[in-house]
Amino acid sequence: TLQRLGVLKPIAPSRRWVMLLVFAALALTLYPATLGLTYFDPYRWGYNPRPMIIIVAVIALGLIYLRNVLAVAMLTVATLAFTFRIKPSENYWDYLIDPLLALYCCGALLGLAIRFVYRRAMGQRRSAALPAGNV
């Protein structure tokens, strides 16, 4: 990876959380309908994507405020690719999120959440095991 080669610095955990949350939210908006779990169909928004592009721009501005450069770059590159029709698809969703990216983001968020809960439980267990005189 680029981090191992020394080209990129590792992402701060808080910025990683935000990036994973953004792309997982996009995935959870799109894929339940795609899998037939609901009648609500956000995929059709991608064929006339002006409102979606505005929403993505607002999200990108929020990410700029949070200084999450990688997430902003990912959203910007996807939007530019859609603008220049790099893929044969006419749908903005096809440029914005990929099924593998969606699975990775959801899985990584789940893993981070499990790790957070585990560490918190272990911390409470350790503090409960300490005698009152050592606190």
Short mmCIF file of C-alpha atoms in Angstrom, two decimals:
data_model
loop_
_atom_site.label_atom_id
_atom_site.label_comp_id
_atom_site.label_asym_id
_atom_site.label_seq_id
_atom_site.Cartn_x
_atom_site.Cartn_y
_atom_site.Cartn_z
CA THR A 1 0.00 0.00 0.00
CA LEU A 2 0.99 3.63 -0.25
CA GLN A 3 1.36 3.82 3.54
CA ARG A 4 3.88 0.98 3.57
CA LEU A 5 5.87 2.67 0.81
CA GLY A 6 5.96 5.88 2.84
CA VAL A 7 3.96 7.92 0.31
CA LEU A 8 0.94 8.52 2.56
CA LYS A 9 0.73 9.03 6.29
CA PRO A 10 -1.70 6.83 8.23
CA ILE A 11 -5.17 8.30 8.72
CA ALA A 12 -6.08 9.45 12.22
CA PRO A 13 -8.67 7.14 13.81
CA SER A 14 -11.29 9.90 14.11
CA ARG A 15 -10.97 10.74 10.41
CA ARG A 16 -11.15 7.07 9.51
CA TRP A 17 -14.39 6.73 11.50
CA VAL A 18 -15.93 9.68 9.65
CA MET A 19 -14.92 8.39 6.23
CA LEU A 20 -16.23 4.91 6.98
CA LEU A 21 -19.49 6.38 8.32
CA VAL A 22 -20.06 8.47 5.19
CA PHE A 23 -19.57 5.60 2.77
CA ALA A 24 -21.42 3.09 4.96
CA ALA A 25 -24.37 5.51 5.16
CA LEU A 26 -24.37 5.82 1.37
CA ALA A 27 -24.26 2.04 1.08
CA LEU A 28 -27.05 1.54 3.59
CA THR A 29 -29.13 4.08 1.69
CA LEU A 30 -28.67 2.34 -1.65
CA TYR A 31 -28.23 -1.39 -1.19
CA PRO A 32 -31.27 -2.47 0.87
CA ALA A 33 -33.51 -1.33 -2.00
CA THR A 34 -31.20 -2.92 -4.53
CA LEU A 35 -31.52 -6.23 -2.70
CA GLY A 36 -35.31 -5.91 -2.68
CA LEU A 37 -35.65 -5.34 1.05
CA THR A 38 -37.75 -2.20 0.60
CA TYR A 39 -39.91 -0.49 -2.00
CA PHE A 40 -38.06 2.79 -1.48
CA ASP A 41 -35.71 3.12 -4.48
CA PRO A 42 -32.90 5.68 -4.15
CA TYR A 43 -31.13 4.23 -7.21
CA ARG A 44 -33.50 6.16 -9.47
CA TRP A 45 -32.15 9.41 -7.99
CA GLY A 46 -28.89 8.68 -9.78
CA TYR A 47 -30.41 9.18 -13.23
CA ASN A 48 -31.24 12.83 -12.50
CA PRO A 49 -28.57 13.51 -9.89
CA ARG A 50 -28.63 17.29 -9.39
CA PRO A 51 -30.11 17.09 -5.86
CA MET A 52 -27.78 14.21 -5.05
CA ILE A 53 -24.74 16.14 -6.26
CA ILE A 54 -25.76 19.05 -4.03
CA ILE A 55 -26.12 16.69 -1.05
CA VAL A 56 -22.71 15.15 -1.80
CA ALA A 57 -21.23 18.67 -2.07
CA VAL A 58 -22.64 19.55 1.36
CA ILE A 59 -21.18 16.33 2.77
CA ALA A 60 -17.84 17.17 1.13
CA LEU A 61 -17.91 20.67 2.65
CA GLY A 62 -18.51 19.12 6.06
CA LEU A 63 -15.60 16.76 5.48
CA ILE A 64 -13.41 19.71 4.46
CA TYR A 65 -14.37 21.39 7.73
CA LEU A 66 -13.33 18.19 9.54
CA ARG A 67 -10.11 18.14 7.45
CA ASN A 68 -10.80 14.67 6.10
CA VAL A 69 -8.92 15.03 2.81
CA LEU A 70 -9.17 11.39 1.72
CA ALA A 71 -12.97 11.25 1.95
CA VAL A 72 -13.27 14.59 0.12
CA ALA A 73 -10.95 13.31 -2.60
CA MET A 74 -12.98 10.11 -2.98
CA LEU A 75 -16.26 12.01 -3.34
CA THR A 76 -14.69 14.55 -5.71
CA VAL A 77 -13.11 11.94 -7.97
CA ALA A 78 -16.40 10.03 -8.15
CA THR A 79 -18.30 13.20 -9.07
CA LEU A 80 -15.72 14.19 -11.70
CA ALA A 81 -15.79 10.69 -13.16
CA PHE A 82 -19.57 10.95 -13.45
CA THR A 83 -19.30 14.40 -15.03
CA PHE A 84 -16.85 13.18 -17.67
CA ARG A 85 -18.69 9.84 -18.16
CA ILE A 86 -15.63 7.67 -17.54
CA LYS A 87 -17.81 4.57 -17.09
CA PRO A 88 -20.57 3.51 -19.47
CA SER A 89 -23.20 3.99 -16.73
CA GLU A 90 -25.60 6.92 -16.67
CA ASN A 91 -26.27 6.55 -12.94
CA TYR A 92 -24.41 8.65 -10.35
CA TRP A 93 -24.62 5.87 -7.74
CA ASP A 94 -22.44 3.65 -9.93
CA TYR A 95 -19.66 6.21 -9.68
CA LEU A 96 -20.21 7.17 -6.06
CA ILE A 97 -20.12 3.79 -4.35
CA ASP A 98 -18.98 0.33 -5.29
CA PRO A 99 -20.31 -2.88 -3.69
CA LEU A 100 -16.84 -3.86 -2.48
CA LEU A 101 -16.28 -0.41 -0.98
CA ALA A 102 -19.67 -0.67 0.70
CA LEU A 103 -18.88 -4.09 2.17
CA TYR A 104 -15.47 -2.91 3.34
CA CYS A 105 -16.86 0.21 5.03
CA CYS A 106 -19.67 -1.65 6.78
CA GLY A 107 -17.32 -4.46 7.86
CA ALA A 108 -14.64 -2.05 9.07
CA LEU A 109 -17.20 -0.04 11.04
CA LEU A 110 -18.54 -3.22 12.61
CA GLY A 111 -15.00 -4.29 13.53
CA LEU A 112 -14.16 -0.88 15.01
CA ALA A 113 -17.42 -0.86 16.99
CA ILE A 114 -16.77 -4.34 18.38
CA ARG A 115 -13.21 -3.33 19.32
CA PHE A 116 -14.52 -0.17 21.02
CA VAL A 117 -17.12 -2.07 23.05
CA TYR A 118 -14.58 -4.77 23.99
CA ARG A 119 -11.97 -2.25 25.15
CA ARG A 120 -14.56 -0.34 27.12
CA ALA A 121 -15.81 -3.52 28.80
CA MET A 122 -12.23 -4.56 29.63
CA GLY A 123 -11.51 -1.08 31.06
CA GLN A 124 -14.58 -1.25 33.30
CA ARG A 125 -13.66 -4.77 34.36
CA ARG A 126 -10.12 -3.69 35.29
CA SER A 127 -11.31 -0.63 37.20
CA ALA A 128 -13.83 -2.77 39.11
CA ALA A 129 -11.08 -5.26 39.99
CA LEU A 130 -8.84 -2.60 41.57
CA PRO A 131 -9.11 -2.29 45.35
CA ALA A 132 -10.55 0.99 46.61
CA GLY A 133 -7.24 2.01 48.23
CA ASN A 134 -5.36 2.02 44.89
CA VAL A 135 -7.72 4.41 43.13
#
